[in-house]
mmCIF file of C-alpha atoms in Angstrom:
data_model
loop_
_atom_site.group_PDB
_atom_site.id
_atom_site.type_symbol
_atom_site.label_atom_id
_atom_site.label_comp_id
_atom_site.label_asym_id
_atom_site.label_seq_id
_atom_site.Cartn_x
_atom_site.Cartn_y
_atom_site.Cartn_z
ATOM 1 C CA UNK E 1 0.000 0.000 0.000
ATOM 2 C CA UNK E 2 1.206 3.324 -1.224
ATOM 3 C CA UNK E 3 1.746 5.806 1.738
ATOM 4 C CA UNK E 4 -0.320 8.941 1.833
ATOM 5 C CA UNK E 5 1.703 12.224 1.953
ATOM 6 C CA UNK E 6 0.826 14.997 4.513
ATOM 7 C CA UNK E 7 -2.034 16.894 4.848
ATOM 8 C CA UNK E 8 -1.981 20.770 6.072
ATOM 9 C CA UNK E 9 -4.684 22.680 6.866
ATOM 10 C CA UNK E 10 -6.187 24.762 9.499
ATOM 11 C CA UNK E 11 -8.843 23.769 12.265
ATOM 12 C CA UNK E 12 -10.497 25.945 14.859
ATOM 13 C CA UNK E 13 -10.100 24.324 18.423
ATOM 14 C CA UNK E 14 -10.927 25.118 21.719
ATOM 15 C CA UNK E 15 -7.672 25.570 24.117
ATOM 16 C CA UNK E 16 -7.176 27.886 27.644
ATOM 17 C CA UNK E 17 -9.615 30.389 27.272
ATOM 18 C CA UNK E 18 -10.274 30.822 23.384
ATOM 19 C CA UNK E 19 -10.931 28.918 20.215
ATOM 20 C CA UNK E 20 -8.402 30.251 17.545
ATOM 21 C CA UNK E 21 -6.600 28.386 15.118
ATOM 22 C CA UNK E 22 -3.379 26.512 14.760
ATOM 23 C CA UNK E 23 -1.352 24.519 12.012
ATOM 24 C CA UNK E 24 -2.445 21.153 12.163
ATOM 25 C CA UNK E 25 -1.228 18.101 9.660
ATOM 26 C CA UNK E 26 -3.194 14.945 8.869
ATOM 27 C CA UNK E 27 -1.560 12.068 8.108
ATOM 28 C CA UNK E 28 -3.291 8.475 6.674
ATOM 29 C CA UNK E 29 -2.553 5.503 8.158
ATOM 30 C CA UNK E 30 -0.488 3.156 6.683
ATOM 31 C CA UNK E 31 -3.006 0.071 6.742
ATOM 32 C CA UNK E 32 -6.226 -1.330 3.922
ATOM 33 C CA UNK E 33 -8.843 0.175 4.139
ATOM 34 C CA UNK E 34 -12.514 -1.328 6.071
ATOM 35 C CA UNK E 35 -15.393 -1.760 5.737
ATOM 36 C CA UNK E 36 -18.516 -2.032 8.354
ATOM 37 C CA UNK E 37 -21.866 -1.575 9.002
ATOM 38 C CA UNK E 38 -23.596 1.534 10.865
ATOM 39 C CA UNK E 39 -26.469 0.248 12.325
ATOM 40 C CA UNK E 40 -27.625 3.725 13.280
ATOM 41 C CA UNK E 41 -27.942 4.257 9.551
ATOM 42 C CA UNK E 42 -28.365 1.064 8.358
ATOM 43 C CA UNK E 43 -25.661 1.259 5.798
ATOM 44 C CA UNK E 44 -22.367 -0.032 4.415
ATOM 45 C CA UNK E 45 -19.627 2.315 4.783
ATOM 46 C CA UNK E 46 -15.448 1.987 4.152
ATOM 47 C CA UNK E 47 -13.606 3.718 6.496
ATOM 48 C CA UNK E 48 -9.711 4.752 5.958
ATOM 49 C CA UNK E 49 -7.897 5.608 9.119
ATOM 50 C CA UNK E 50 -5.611 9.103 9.815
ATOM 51 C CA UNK E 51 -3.858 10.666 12.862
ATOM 52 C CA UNK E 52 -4.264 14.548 13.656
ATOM 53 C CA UNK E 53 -0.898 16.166 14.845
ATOM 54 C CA UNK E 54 0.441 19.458 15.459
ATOM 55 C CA UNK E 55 2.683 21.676 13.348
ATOM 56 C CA UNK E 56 4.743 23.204 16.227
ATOM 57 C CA UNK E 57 5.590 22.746 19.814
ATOM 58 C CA UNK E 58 5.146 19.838 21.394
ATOM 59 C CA UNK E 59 3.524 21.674 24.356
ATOM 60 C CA UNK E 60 0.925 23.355 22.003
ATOM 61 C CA UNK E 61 -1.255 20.256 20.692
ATOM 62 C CA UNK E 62 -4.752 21.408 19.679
ATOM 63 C CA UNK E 63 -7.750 19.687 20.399
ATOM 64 C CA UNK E 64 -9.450 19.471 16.762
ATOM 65 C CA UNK E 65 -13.141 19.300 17.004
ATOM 66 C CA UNK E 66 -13.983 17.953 13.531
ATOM 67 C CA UNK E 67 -13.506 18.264 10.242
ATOM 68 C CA UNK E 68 -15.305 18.988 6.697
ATOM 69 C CA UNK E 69 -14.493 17.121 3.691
ATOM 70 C CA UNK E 70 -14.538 18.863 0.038
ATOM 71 C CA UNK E 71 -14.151 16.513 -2.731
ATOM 72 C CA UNK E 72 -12.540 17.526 -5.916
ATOM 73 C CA UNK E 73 -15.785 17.553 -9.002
ATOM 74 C CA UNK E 74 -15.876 14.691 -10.819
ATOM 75 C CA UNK E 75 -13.946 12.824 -8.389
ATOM 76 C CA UNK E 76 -16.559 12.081 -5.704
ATOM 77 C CA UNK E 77 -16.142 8.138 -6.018
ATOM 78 C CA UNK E 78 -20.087 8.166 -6.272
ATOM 79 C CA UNK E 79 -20.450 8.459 -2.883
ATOM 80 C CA UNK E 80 -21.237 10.713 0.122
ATOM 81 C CA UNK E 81 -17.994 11.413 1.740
ATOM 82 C CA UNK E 82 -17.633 12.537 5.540
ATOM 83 C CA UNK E 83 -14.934 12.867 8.717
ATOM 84 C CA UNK E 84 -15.039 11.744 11.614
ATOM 85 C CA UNK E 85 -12.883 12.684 14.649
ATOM 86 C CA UNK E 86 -11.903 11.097 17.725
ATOM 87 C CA UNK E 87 -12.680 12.779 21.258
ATOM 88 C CA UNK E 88 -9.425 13.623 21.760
ATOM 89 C CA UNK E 89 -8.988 15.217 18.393
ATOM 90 C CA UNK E 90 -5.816 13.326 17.721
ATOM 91 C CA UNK E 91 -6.956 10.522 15.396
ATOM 92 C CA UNK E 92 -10.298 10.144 12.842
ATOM 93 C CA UNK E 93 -11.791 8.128 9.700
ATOM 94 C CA UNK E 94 -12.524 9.456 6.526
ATOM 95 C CA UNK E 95 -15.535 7.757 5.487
ATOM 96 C CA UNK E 96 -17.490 6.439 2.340
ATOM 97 C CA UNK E 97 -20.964 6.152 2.414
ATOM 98 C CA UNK E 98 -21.605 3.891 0.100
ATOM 99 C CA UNK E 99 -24.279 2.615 1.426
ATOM 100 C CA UNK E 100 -24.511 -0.933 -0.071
ATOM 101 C CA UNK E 101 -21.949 -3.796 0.797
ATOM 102 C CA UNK E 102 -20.528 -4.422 -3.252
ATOM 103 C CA UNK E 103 -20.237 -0.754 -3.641
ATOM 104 C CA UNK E 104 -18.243 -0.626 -0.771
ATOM 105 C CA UNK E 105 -15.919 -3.561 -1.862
ATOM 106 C CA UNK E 106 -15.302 -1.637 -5.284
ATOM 107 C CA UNK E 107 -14.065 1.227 -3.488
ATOM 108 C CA UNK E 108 -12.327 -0.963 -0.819
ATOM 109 C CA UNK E 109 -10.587 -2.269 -3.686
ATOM 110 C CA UNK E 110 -10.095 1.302 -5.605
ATOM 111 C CA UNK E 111 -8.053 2.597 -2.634
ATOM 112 C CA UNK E 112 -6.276 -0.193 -1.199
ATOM 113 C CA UNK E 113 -4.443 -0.055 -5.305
ATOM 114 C CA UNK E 114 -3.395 3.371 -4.501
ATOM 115 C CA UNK E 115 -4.676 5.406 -1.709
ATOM 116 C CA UNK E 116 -2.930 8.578 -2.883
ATOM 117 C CA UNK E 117 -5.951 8.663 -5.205
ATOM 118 C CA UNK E 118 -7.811 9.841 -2.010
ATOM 119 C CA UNK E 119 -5.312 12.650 -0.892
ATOM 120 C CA UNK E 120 -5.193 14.379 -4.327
ATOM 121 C CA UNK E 121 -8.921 14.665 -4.440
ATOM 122 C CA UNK E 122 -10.077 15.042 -0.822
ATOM 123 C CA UNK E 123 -9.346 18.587 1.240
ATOM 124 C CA UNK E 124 -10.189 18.803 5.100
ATOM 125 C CA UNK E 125 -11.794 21.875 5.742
ATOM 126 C CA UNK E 126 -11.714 23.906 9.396
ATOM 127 C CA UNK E 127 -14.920 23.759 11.718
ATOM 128 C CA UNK E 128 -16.327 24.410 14.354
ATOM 129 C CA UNK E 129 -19.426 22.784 16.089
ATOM 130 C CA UNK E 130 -22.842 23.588 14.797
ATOM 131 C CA UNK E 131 -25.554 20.929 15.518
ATOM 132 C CA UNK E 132 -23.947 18.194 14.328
ATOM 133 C CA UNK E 133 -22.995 19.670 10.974
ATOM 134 C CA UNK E 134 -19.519 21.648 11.560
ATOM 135 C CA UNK E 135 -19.017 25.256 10.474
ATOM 136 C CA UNK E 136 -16.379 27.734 11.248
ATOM 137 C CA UNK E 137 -17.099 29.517 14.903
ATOM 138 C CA UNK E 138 -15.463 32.943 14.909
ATOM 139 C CA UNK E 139 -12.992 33.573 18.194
ATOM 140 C CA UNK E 140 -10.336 35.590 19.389
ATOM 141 C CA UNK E 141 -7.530 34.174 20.985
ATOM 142 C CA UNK E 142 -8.014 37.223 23.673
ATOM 143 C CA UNK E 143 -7.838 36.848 27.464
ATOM 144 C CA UNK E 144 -11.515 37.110 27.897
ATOM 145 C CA UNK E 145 -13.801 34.232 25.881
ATOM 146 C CA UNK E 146 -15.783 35.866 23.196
ATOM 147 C CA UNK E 147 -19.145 35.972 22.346
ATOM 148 C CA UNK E 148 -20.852 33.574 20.300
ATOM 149 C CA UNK E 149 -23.798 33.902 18.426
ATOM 150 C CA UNK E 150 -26.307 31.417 17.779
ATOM 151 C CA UNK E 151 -25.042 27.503 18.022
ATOM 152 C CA UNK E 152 -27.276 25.016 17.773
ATOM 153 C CA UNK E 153 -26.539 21.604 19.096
ATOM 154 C CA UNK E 154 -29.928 19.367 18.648
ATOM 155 C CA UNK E 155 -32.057 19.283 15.131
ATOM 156 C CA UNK E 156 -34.552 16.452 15.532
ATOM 157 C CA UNK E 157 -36.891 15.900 12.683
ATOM 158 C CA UNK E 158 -37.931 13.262 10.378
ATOM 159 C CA UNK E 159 -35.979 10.890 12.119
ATOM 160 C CA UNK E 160 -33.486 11.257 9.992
ATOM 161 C CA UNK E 161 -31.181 10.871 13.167
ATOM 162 C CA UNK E 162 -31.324 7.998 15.663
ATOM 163 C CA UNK E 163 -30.963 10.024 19.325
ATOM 164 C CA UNK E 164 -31.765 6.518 21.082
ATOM 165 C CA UNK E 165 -27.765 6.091 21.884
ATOM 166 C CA UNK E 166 -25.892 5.419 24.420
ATOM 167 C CA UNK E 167 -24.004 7.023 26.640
ATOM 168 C CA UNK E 168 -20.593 6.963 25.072
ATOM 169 C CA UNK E 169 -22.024 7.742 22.029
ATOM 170 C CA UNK E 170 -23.646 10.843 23.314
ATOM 171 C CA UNK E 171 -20.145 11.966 25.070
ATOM 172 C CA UNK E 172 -18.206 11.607 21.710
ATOM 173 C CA UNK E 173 -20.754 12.365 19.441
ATOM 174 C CA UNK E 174 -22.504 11.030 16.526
ATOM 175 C CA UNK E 175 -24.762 11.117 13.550
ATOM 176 C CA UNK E 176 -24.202 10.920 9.932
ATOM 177 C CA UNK E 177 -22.525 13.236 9.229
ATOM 178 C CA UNK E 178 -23.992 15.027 12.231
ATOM 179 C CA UNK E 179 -21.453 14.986 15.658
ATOM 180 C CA UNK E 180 -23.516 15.984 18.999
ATOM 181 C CA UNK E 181 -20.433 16.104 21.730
ATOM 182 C CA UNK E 182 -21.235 16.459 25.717
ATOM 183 C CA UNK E 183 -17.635 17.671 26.054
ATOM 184 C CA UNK E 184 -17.696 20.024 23.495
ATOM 185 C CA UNK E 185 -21.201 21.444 24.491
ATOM 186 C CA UNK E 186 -19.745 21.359 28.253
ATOM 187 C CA UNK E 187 -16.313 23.211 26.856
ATOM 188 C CA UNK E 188 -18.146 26.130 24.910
ATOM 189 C CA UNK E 189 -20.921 26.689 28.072
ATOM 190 C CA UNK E 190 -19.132 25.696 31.208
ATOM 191 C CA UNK E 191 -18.794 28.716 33.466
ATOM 192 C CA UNK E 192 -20.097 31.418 30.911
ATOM 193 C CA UNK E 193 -23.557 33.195 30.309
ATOM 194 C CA UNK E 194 -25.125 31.442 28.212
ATOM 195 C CA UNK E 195 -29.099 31.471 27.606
ATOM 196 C CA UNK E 196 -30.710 28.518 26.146
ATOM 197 C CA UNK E 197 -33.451 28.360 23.012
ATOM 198 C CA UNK E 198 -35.523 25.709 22.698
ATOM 199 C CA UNK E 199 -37.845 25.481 19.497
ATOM 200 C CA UNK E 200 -40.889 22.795 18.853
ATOM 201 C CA UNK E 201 -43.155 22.344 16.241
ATOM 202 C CA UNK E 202 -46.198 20.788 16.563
ATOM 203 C CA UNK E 203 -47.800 18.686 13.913
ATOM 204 C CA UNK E 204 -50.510 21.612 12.837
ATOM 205 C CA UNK E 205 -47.116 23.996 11.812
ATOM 206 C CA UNK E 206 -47.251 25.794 15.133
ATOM 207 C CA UNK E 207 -43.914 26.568 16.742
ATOM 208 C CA UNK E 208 -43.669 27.555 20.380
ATOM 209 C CA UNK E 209 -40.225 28.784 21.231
ATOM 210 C CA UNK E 210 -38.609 29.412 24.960
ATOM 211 C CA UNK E 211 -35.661 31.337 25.672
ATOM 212 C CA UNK E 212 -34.148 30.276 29.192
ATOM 213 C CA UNK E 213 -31.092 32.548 31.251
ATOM 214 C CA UNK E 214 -28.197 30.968 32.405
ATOM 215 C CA UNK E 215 -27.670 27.493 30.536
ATOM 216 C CA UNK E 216 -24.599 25.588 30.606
ATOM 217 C CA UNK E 217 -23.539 22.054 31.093
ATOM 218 C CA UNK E 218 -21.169 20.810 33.181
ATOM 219 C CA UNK E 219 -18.379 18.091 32.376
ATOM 220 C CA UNK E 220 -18.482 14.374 32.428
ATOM 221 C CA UNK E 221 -17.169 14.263 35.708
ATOM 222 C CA UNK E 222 -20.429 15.461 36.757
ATOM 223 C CA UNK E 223 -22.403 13.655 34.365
ATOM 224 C CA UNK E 224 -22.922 16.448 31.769
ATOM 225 C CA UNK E 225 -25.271 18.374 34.799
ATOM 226 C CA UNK E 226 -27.516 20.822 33.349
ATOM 227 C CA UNK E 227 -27.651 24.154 34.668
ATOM 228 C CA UNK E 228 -30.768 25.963 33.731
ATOM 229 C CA UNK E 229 -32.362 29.044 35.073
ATOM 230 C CA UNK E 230 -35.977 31.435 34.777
ATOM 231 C CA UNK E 231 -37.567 31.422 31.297
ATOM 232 C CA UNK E 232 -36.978 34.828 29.330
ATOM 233 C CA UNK E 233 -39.244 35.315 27.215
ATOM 234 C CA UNK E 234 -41.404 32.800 24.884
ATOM 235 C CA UNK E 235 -44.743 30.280 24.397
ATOM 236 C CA UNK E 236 -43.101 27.027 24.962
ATOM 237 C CA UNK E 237 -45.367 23.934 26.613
ATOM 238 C CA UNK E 238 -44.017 22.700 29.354
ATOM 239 C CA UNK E 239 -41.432 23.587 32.108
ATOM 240 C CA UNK E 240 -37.578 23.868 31.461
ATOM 241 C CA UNK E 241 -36.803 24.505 35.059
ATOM 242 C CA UNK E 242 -38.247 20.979 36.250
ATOM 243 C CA UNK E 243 -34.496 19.567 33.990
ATOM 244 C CA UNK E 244 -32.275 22.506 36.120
ATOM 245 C CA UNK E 245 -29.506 20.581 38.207
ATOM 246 C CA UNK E 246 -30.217 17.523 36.497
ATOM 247 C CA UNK E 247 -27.372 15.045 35.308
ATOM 248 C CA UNK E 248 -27.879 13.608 31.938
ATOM 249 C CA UNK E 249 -29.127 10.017 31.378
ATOM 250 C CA UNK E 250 -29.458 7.845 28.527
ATOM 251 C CA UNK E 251 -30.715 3.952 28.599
ATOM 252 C CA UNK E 252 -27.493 2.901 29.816
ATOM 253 C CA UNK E 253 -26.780 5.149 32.365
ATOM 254 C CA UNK E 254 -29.379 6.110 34.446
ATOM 255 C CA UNK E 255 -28.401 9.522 36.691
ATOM 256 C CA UNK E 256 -32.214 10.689 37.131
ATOM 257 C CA UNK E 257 -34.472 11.613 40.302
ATOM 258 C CA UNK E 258 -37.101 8.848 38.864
ATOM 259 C CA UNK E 259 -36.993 5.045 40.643
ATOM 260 C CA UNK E 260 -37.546 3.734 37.038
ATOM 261 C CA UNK E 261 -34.970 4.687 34.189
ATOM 262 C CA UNK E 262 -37.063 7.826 32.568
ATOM 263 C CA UNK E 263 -34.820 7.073 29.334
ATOM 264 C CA UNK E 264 -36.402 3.222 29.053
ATOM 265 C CA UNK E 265 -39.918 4.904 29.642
ATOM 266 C CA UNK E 266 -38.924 7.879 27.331
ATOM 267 C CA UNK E 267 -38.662 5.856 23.892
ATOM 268 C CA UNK E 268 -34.859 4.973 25.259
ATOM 269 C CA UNK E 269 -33.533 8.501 24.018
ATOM 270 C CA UNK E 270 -31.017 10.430 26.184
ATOM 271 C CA UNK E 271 -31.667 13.190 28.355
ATOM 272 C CA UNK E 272 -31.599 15.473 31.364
ATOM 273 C CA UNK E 273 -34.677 13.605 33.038
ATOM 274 C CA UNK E 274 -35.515 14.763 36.165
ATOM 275 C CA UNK E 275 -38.397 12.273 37.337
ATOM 276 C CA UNK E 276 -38.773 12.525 34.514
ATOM 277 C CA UNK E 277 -39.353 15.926 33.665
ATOM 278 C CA UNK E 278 -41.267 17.968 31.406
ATOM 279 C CA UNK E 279 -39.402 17.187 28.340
ATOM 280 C CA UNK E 280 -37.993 15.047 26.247
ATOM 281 C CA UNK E 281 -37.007 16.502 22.853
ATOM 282 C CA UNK E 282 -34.574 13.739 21.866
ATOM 283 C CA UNK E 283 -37.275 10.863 21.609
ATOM 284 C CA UNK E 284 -38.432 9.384 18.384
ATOM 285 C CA UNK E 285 -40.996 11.696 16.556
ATOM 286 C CA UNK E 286 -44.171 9.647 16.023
ATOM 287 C CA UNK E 287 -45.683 9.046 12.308
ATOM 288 C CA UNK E 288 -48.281 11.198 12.408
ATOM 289 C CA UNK E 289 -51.253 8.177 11.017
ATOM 290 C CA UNK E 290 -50.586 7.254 14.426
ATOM 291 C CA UNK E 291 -50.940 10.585 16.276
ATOM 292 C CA UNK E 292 -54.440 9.964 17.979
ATOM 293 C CA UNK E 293 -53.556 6.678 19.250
ATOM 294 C CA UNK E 294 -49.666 7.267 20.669
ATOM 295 C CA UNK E 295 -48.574 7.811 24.165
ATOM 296 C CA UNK E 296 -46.667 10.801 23.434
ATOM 297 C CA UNK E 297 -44.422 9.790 26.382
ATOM 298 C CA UNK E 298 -43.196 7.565 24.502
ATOM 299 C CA UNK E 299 -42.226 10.062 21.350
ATOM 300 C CA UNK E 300 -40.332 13.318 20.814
ATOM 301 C CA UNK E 301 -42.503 15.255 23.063
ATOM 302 C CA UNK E 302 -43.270 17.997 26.339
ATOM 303 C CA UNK E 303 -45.295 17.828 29.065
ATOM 304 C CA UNK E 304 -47.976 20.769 28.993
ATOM 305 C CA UNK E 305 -49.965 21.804 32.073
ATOM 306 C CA UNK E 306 -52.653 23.621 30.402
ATOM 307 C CA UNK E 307 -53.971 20.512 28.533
ATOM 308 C CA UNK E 308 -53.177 17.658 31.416
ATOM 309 C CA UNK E 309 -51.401 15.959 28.654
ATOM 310 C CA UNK E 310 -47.994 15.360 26.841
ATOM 311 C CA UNK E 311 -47.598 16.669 23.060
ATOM 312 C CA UNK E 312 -46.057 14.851 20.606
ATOM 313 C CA UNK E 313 -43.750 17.452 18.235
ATOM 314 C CA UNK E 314 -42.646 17.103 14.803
ATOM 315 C CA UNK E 315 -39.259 18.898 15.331
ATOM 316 C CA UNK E 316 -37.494 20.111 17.752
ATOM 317 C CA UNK E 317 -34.010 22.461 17.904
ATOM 318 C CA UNK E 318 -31.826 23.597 21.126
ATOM 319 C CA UNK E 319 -29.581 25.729 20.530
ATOM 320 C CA UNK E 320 -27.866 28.271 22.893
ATOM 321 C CA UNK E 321 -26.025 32.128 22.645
ATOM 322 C CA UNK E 322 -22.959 33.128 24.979
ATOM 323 C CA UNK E 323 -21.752 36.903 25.709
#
């Protein structure tokens, strides 16, 4: 197998007390390619292995938070092609949807020939954390943290994403190509002011929308706690404060107030259940020929006091602000 030469380019990452951007080099991996199956998307995909190092001191290693991919026209192997970055932003796979299990033996077999096919066509492009997608998220390296504007971290419609994941896979992310990271969420909120927005849309169009004051979440050593405070201004059903101080739980790892595990009676999605709360944004959104007949509990849905009853959304969207 041909060895790959080195990749430069530049990523944004999060370090001290600002995200700013440093010289960063990626290098393949000097073994065949693989192929496996994502069960989350119930697809075929190859996978080629790289490490993520530093260009300068030793002392000065960046912690990459993920990465684009731009494919050269005409060159696109017929397939979607995406990153994916380890949580300590030092190693990553570039994958090949491709979706079937032949097509992904043909390009198995295409690159294991001669990878350097792959560098001369693929570019890594520098992001930041937006949902799951990545886009850039303008910093200062400055000794106070700025602002940011508007990031959102949760997009569930369609059900196009599978939030019913563990709790590892919540921690490092995941999605395809979407990445939802507690650390990252915890490094960007943790001891700033931060207010939260939370968006729903019911399954007539209506969208309620709450805006929350002080939001941030904690690290993993404290089980991703969500910090939470008054509501702002807004129409959303249901009551945000009821998830304040609450560590975050997911079918394997069960940190709420509740003596049952709120994420097995929530639809198995993850969460800051309380016991269990008002909400729970992250479950599967219900097919709506079955709307009349579902126990919403079970579904994407919030609590609301007015009606005695849970509603089911369509979508829902968190995102947060920071000054």
């Amino acid at each position: 197998m041909q060895s790959c030469s080195v990749m430069l380019l530049v990523i944004l990452l999060c370090q001290g007390l600002g995200i700013f951007a440093k010289d960063i080099k990626v290098d393949f991996v000097d073994k065949p390619a693989t192929i496996s199956y994502n069960f989350f998307s119930g697809s075929y995909e190859v996978m080629l292995a790289f490490k993520i190092a530093a260009v300068g001191p030793q002392n000065d290693q960046p912690t990459v938070t993920g990465l684009d991919v731009k494919v050269d026209k005409g060159k696109d192997f017929g397939v979607g092609v995406t990153a994916r970055v380890s949580r300590g932003g030092t190693a990553g796979e570039l994958i090949f949807e491709c979706g079937n299990q032949d097509r992904c033996n043909s390009i198995k077999k295409f690159i294991d020939l001669d990878n350097s096919v792959v560098h001369k066509t693929v570019q890594f492009v520098p992001v930041g954390l937006h949902f799951g997608r990545f886009e850039s998220l303008r910093a200062d390296n400055s000794a106070s943290r700025p602002a940011l504007g508007e990031v959102v971290f949760q997009q569930h419609s369609g059900n196009s994403i599978s939030f019913l994941q563990n709790w590892e896979v919540y921690a490092e992310g995941f999605g395809f190509p979407t990445r939802i990271t507690g650390w990252r969420l915890s490094s960007l909120t943790k001891d700033r002011s931060c207010k939260l927005i939370f968006q729903a849309t019911k399954f007539d169009g209506t969208v309620q929308k709450g805006t929350y004051k002080d939001f941030q979440v904690r690290g993993e050593d404290e089980n991703f706690k969500l910090r939470v405070g008054d509501a702002e201004s807004g129409d959303l059903t249901g009551d945000m404060k009821l998830h304040d101080n609450m560590e975050f739980s997911t079918f394997d790892r069960d940190n709420d107030k509740s003596n049952e595990s709120c994420s097995e009676t929530h639809g198995r999605a993850g969460w800051w259940f309380n016991a269990c709360g008002s909400h729970s944004p992250n479950g599967i959104i219900v097919a709506e020929k079955d709307l009349g007949k579902a126990d919403c509990r079970e579904y994407c849905s919030s609590r609301s006091k007015k009606e005695d009853k849970r509603i089911c959304w369509k979508a829902t969207k968190l995102s947060f602000t920071c000054v």
